mmCIF file of C-alpha atoms in Angstrom:
data_model
loop_
_atom_site.group_PDB
_atom_site.id
_atom_site.type_symbol
_atom_site.label_atom_id
_atom_site.label_comp_id
_atom_site.label_asym_id
_atom_site.label_seq_id
_atom_site.Cartn_x
_atom_site.Cartn_y
_atom_site.Cartn_z
ATOM 1 C CA MET A 1 -5.979 22.774 11.727
ATOM 2 C CA ILE A 2 -4.957 19.236 10.793
ATOM 3 C CA ARG A 3 -2.817 19.392 7.662
ATOM 4 C CA VAL A 4 -3.487 16.486 5.270
ATOM 5 C CA LEU A 5 -1.627 15.176 2.221
ATOM 6 C CA LEU A 6 -3.765 13.144 -0.183
ATOM 7 C CA ALA A 7 -2.291 10.590 -2.619
ATOM 8 C CA GLU A 8 -4.789 9.053 -5.059
ATOM 9 C CA ASP A 9 -4.182 8.331 -8.735
ATOM 10 C CA GLN A 10 -7.784 8.816 -9.894
ATOM 11 C CA GLY A 11 -8.262 12.552 -10.325
ATOM 12 C CA MET A 12 -12.000 12.595 -9.706
ATOM 13 C CA MET A 13 -11.701 10.544 -6.511
ATOM 14 C CA ARG A 14 -8.805 12.706 -5.316
ATOM 15 C CA SER A 15 -10.771 15.930 -5.910
ATOM 16 C CA ALA A 16 -13.869 14.512 -4.219
ATOM 17 C CA LEU A 17 -11.917 13.399 -1.143
ATOM 18 C CA ALA A 18 -10.162 16.768 -0.923
ATOM 19 C CA LEU A 19 -13.481 18.589 -1.197
ATOM 20 C CA LEU A 20 -15.178 16.430 1.432
ATOM 21 C CA LEU A 21 -12.287 16.612 3.888
ATOM 22 C CA GLY A 22 -11.984 20.359 3.290
ATOM 23 C CA MET A 23 -15.564 20.776 4.510
ATOM 24 C CA GLU A 24 -14.471 19.667 7.969
ATOM 25 C CA ALA A 25 -13.784 22.695 10.171
ATOM 26 C CA ASP A 26 -10.517 21.323 11.557
ATOM 27 C CA ILE A 27 -9.000 19.711 8.424
ATOM 28 C CA GLU A 28 -7.066 21.349 5.580
ATOM 29 C CA VAL A 29 -5.808 19.416 2.537
ATOM 30 C CA VAL A 30 -2.379 20.991 1.951
ATOM 31 C CA ALA A 31 -1.099 18.718 -0.851
ATOM 32 C CA GLN A 32 -2.521 16.360 -3.474
ATOM 33 C CA VAL A 33 -0.511 13.955 -5.633
ATOM 34 C CA GLY A 34 -1.418 11.296 -8.176
ATOM 35 C CA ALA A 35 1.734 9.129 -8.021
ATOM 36 C CA GLY A 36 3.564 7.293 -5.270
ATOM 37 C CA ASP A 37 6.994 8.644 -6.162
ATOM 38 C CA LYS A 38 5.773 12.225 -5.594
ATOM 39 C CA ILE A 39 4.589 11.648 -2.015
ATOM 40 C CA VAL A 40 7.813 12.248 -0.091
ATOM 41 C CA ASP A 41 8.674 15.486 -1.959
ATOM 42 C CA ALA A 42 5.126 16.771 -1.456
ATOM 43 C CA ALA A 43 5.328 15.913 2.257
ATOM 44 C CA LEU A 44 8.691 17.645 2.671
ATOM 45 C CA ASN A 45 7.261 20.762 0.993
ATOM 46 C CA SER A 46 3.870 20.886 2.738
ATOM 47 C CA ARG A 47 4.680 19.296 6.128
ATOM 48 C CA PRO A 48 1.349 17.474 6.625
ATOM 49 C CA ASP A 49 0.277 16.059 9.967
ATOM 50 C CA VAL A 50 -1.439 13.111 8.276
ATOM 51 C CA ALA A 51 -0.921 11.496 4.867
ATOM 52 C CA LEU A 52 -3.811 9.595 3.266
ATOM 53 C CA LEU A 53 -2.312 7.161 0.756
ATOM 54 C CA ASP A 54 -3.907 4.853 -1.782
ATOM 55 C CA ILE A 55 -2.063 1.526 -2.230
ATOM 56 C CA GLU A 56 -2.218 1.145 -5.998
ATOM 57 C CA LEU A 57 -0.286 4.170 -7.293
ATOM 58 C CA PRO A 58 1.980 4.727 -10.291
ATOM 59 C CA GLY A 59 5.668 5.073 -9.428
ATOM 60 C CA ILE A 60 5.772 3.305 -6.073
ATOM 61 C CA SER A 61 2.964 1.815 -4.017
ATOM 62 C CA GLY A 62 1.373 3.598 -1.085
ATOM 63 C CA ILE A 63 2.900 0.961 1.197
ATOM 64 C CA ASP A 64 6.424 1.674 -0.082
ATOM 65 C CA ALA A 65 5.713 5.408 0.218
ATOM 66 C CA ALA A 66 4.590 4.886 3.835
ATOM 67 C CA ALA A 67 7.966 3.312 4.610
ATOM 68 C CA ALA A 68 9.762 6.226 2.902
ATOM 69 C CA LEU A 69 7.705 8.761 4.866
ATOM 70 C CA ARG A 70 8.634 7.037 8.118
ATOM 71 C CA GLU A 71 12.289 7.775 7.260
ATOM 72 C CA GLU A 72 11.924 11.246 5.719
ATOM 73 C CA CYS A 73 8.973 12.728 7.665
ATOM 74 C CA PRO A 74 8.652 10.718 10.878
ATOM 75 C CA GLU A 75 6.265 13.290 12.362
ATOM 76 C CA CYS A 76 3.692 12.593 9.595
ATOM 77 C CA ARG A 77 1.111 9.918 10.449
ATOM 78 C CA VAL A 78 0.134 7.645 7.565
ATOM 79 C CA LEU A 79 -3.330 6.275 6.861
ATOM 80 C CA ILE A 80 -3.783 3.821 3.991
ATOM 81 C CA LEU A 81 -7.064 4.340 2.150
ATOM 82 C CA THR A 82 -7.782 1.659 -0.426
ATOM 83 C CA THR A 83 -10.330 -0.116 -2.561
ATOM 84 C CA PHE A 84 -8.460 -3.346 -1.903
ATOM 85 C CA GLY A 85 -9.337 -4.579 1.581
ATOM 86 C CA ARG A 86 -6.858 -7.467 1.528
ATOM 87 C CA PRO A 87 -5.446 -8.871 4.765
ATOM 88 C CA GLY A 88 -1.911 -9.123 3.349
ATOM 89 C CA TYR A 89 -1.981 -5.426 2.451
ATOM 90 C CA LEU A 90 -3.006 -4.520 5.980
ATOM 91 C CA ARG A 91 -0.136 -6.457 7.508
ATOM 92 C CA ARG A 92 2.396 -4.951 5.063
ATOM 93 C CA ALA A 93 1.028 -1.418 5.612
ATOM 94 C CA MET A 94 1.406 -1.680 9.382
ATOM 95 C CA GLU A 95 4.925 -3.072 8.999
ATOM 96 C CA ALA A 96 5.734 -0.044 6.792
ATOM 97 C CA GLY A 97 4.692 2.315 9.573
ATOM 98 C CA ALA A 98 1.077 3.160 8.710
ATOM 99 C CA VAL A 99 -1.125 3.898 11.741
ATOM 100 C CA GLY A 100 -4.368 3.121 9.972
ATOM 101 C CA PHE A 101 -5.945 1.150 7.148
ATOM 102 C CA LEU A 102 -9.390 1.994 5.776
ATOM 103 C CA VAL A 103 -11.417 0.900 2.776
ATOM 104 C CA LYS A 104 -12.784 3.591 0.462
ATOM 105 C CA ASP A 105 -16.431 2.615 0.655
ATOM 106 C CA GLY A 106 -16.836 3.889 4.244
ATOM 107 C CA PRO A 107 -18.623 7.152 5.115
ATOM 108 C CA VAL A 108 -16.614 10.392 4.898
ATOM 109 C CA GLU A 109 -17.374 11.123 8.575
ATOM 110 C CA ASP A 110 -15.432 7.974 9.465
ATOM 111 C CA LEU A 111 -12.512 9.129 7.314
ATOM 112 C CA ALA A 112 -12.422 12.562 8.965
ATOM 113 C CA GLU A 113 -12.569 10.938 12.405
ATOM 114 C CA ALA A 114 -9.785 8.525 11.384
ATOM 115 C CA VAL A 115 -7.601 11.541 10.489
ATOM 116 C CA ARG A 116 -8.245 12.995 13.944
ATOM 117 C CA GLN A 117 -7.520 9.649 15.639
ATOM 118 C CA ALA A 118 -4.274 9.268 13.703
ATOM 119 C CA LEU A 119 -3.152 12.696 14.858
ATOM 120 C CA ARG A 120 -3.904 11.691 18.463
ATOM 121 C CA GLY A 121 -1.577 8.720 18.047
ATOM 122 C CA GLU A 122 -4.314 6.094 17.810
ATOM 123 C CA THR A 123 -4.330 3.140 15.429
ATOM 124 C CA VAL A 124 -7.314 3.041 13.079
ATOM 125 C CA ILE A 125 -8.148 -0.213 11.292
ATOM 126 C CA ASP A 126 -11.308 -1.351 9.558
ATOM 127 C CA PRO A 127 -12.563 -4.001 12.059
ATOM 128 C CA VAL A 128 -13.642 -6.570 9.456
ATOM 129 C CA LEU A 129 -10.260 -6.322 7.771
ATOM 130 C CA ALA A 130 -8.426 -6.589 11.099
ATOM 131 C CA ALA A 131 -10.199 -9.856 11.879
ATOM 132 C CA ALA A 132 -9.432 -11.217 8.395
ATOM 133 C CA ALA A 133 -5.755 -10.251 8.695
ATOM 134 C CA LEU A 134 -5.402 -12.034 12.028
ATOM 135 C CA SER A 135 -6.916 -15.223 10.665
ATOM 136 C CA ALA A 136 -4.938 -15.086 7.396
ATOM 137 C CA GLY A 137 -1.501 -14.938 9.034
ATOM 138 C CA PRO A 138 1.655 -13.521 7.439
ATOM 139 C CA SER A 139 2.745 -14.041 3.837
ATOM 140 C CA PRO A 140 4.551 -17.364 3.405
ATOM 141 C CA LEU A 141 6.657 -15.928 0.559
ATOM 142 C CA THR A 142 10.274 -15.031 1.189
ATOM 143 C CA THR A 143 11.420 -11.568 0.099
ATOM 144 C CA ARG A 144 13.194 -13.064 -2.917
ATOM 145 C CA GLU A 145 10.185 -15.187 -3.937
ATOM 146 C CA ALA A 146 8.034 -12.054 -3.839
ATOM 147 C CA ASP A 147 10.661 -10.126 -5.872
ATOM 148 C CA VAL A 148 10.714 -12.842 -8.528
ATOM 149 C CA LEU A 149 6.913 -12.919 -8.745
ATOM 150 C CA ARG A 150 6.776 -9.112 -9.089
ATOM 151 C CA ALA A 151 9.356 -9.313 -11.888
ATOM 152 C CA SER A 152 7.130 -11.913 -13.621
ATOM 153 C CA VAL A 153 4.112 -9.634 -13.833
ATOM 154 C CA ASP A 154 4.578 -8.489 -17.435
ATOM 155 C CA GLY A 155 5.251 -11.969 -18.775
ATOM 156 C CA ALA A 156 9.041 -11.621 -18.459
ATOM 157 C CA THR A 157 11.103 -14.706 -19.296
ATOM 158 C CA VAL A 158 13.265 -16.463 -16.714
ATOM 159 C CA ALA A 159 16.307 -14.908 -18.421
ATOM 160 C CA ASP A 160 14.731 -11.417 -18.172
ATOM 161 C CA ILE A 161 14.001 -11.893 -14.467
ATOM 162 C CA ALA A 162 17.504 -13.248 -13.796
ATOM 163 C CA SER A 163 19.068 -10.244 -15.519
ATOM 164 C CA LYS A 164 16.827 -7.737 -13.751
ATOM 165 C CA LEU A 165 17.400 -9.191 -10.260
ATOM 166 C CA HIS A 166 21.076 -10.156 -10.823
ATOM 167 C CA LEU A 167 20.382 -13.828 -10.169
ATOM 168 C CA SER A 168 21.187 -17.011 -12.089
ATOM 169 C CA GLU A 169 18.386 -18.548 -14.146
ATOM 170 C CA SER A 170 18.419 -21.688 -12.002
ATOM 171 C CA THR A 171 18.004 -19.572 -8.859
ATOM 172 C CA VAL A 172 15.060 -17.757 -10.442
ATOM 173 C CA ARG A 173 13.465 -21.118 -11.316
ATOM 174 C CA ASN A 174 13.935 -22.273 -7.711
ATOM 175 C CA TYR A 175 12.276 -19.128 -6.329
ATOM 176 C CA LEU A 176 9.419 -19.433 -8.818
ATOM 177 C CA SER A 177 8.937 -23.076 -7.904
ATOM 178 C CA GLY A 178 8.833 -22.180 -4.208
ATOM 179 C CA ALA A 179 6.328 -19.371 -4.817
ATOM 180 C CA ILE A 180 4.084 -21.597 -6.950
ATOM 181 C CA GLY A 181 4.111 -24.262 -4.234
ATOM 182 C CA LYS A 182 3.309 -21.803 -1.444
ATOM 183 C CA THR A 183 0.441 -20.216 -3.376
ATOM 184 C CA GLY A 184 -1.003 -23.627 -4.296
ATOM 185 C CA THR A 185 -1.077 -22.728 -7.987
ATOM 186 C CA ARG A 186 0.002 -24.420 -11.218
ATOM 187 C CA ASN A 187 2.223 -21.782 -12.846
ATOM 188 C CA ARG A 188 3.822 -18.441 -12.180
ATOM 189 C CA MET A 189 1.047 -16.303 -13.658
ATOM 190 C CA GLU A 190 -1.467 -18.018 -11.372
ATOM 191 C CA ALA A 191 0.987 -17.538 -8.498
ATOM 192 C CA VAL A 192 1.230 -13.797 -9.250
ATOM 193 C CA ARG A 193 -2.565 -13.521 -9.382
ATOM 194 C CA GLU A 194 -3.039 -15.451 -6.128
ATOM 195 C CA ALA A 195 -0.313 -13.532 -4.283
ATOM 196 C CA ARG A 196 -1.815 -10.218 -5.400
ATOM 197 C CA GLN A 197 -5.299 -11.323 -4.395
ATOM 198 C CA ARG A 198 -4.022 -12.105 -0.921
ATOM 199 C CA GLY A 199 -2.105 -8.826 -0.694
ATOM 200 C CA TRP A 200 1.307 -10.500 -0.543
ATOM 201 C CA LEU A 201 2.747 -8.473 -3.454
#
C-alpha cells in the first residue's frame, strides 16, 4: 500500500480527495491536515510515502512545508496539488524538493497515477504548466525584495515593515522601489498583486 498524507485547508475538498484516493486498491490516506504548520508533525507520526500538499495553506505554504519535509522526512515524496497553476509556483515548488506539480481540475485517475509515479521516483508535472514555466523564466525579485513585498500584504507602513524585517526604513524603500520596477507596476500593492499572480511570492 502507498501511504499518503493529504494537506488541504478546505474540509470538503480534503474529504473528497481522501475518499477518492482511498477507493484505489493500492493507496491508503494515513493522515489529513488543514494547515501547513501541521504537515511535518503529521508526516513524522504517520510516515507517508507521498505527501499531497496544497500551496495556499494557513500557517505556512505548501511550498515551505515541502522544503521542511525534505529536511525532516527525506524519504517522503512531495506532490503539490493546487488551484493556482502559476509558473512561478512550479519553479519554487521544484526548488523546495517537490517531485510533482498538478492542478486540481484534473481527473482523479491522473492524481492516483501521479502518486504511483512519485513513489517510483518519477517527476510529475502538468505539461501545460511546465511549458509556461519554461517560457516565464525565474523570478526577477531578490529574496529581500520578495520578503518586503510579503510584509506589505496587509497594508503595513514602511516603518512596520522595517521593524518586522530588522531593516532601516530607507532600505525598505529601496527594496520596494526595486520590486515595483521589476514587476512593472506603479505602487507596492500593485507589485504584491502582480508578484502573487506570477507565483513569485
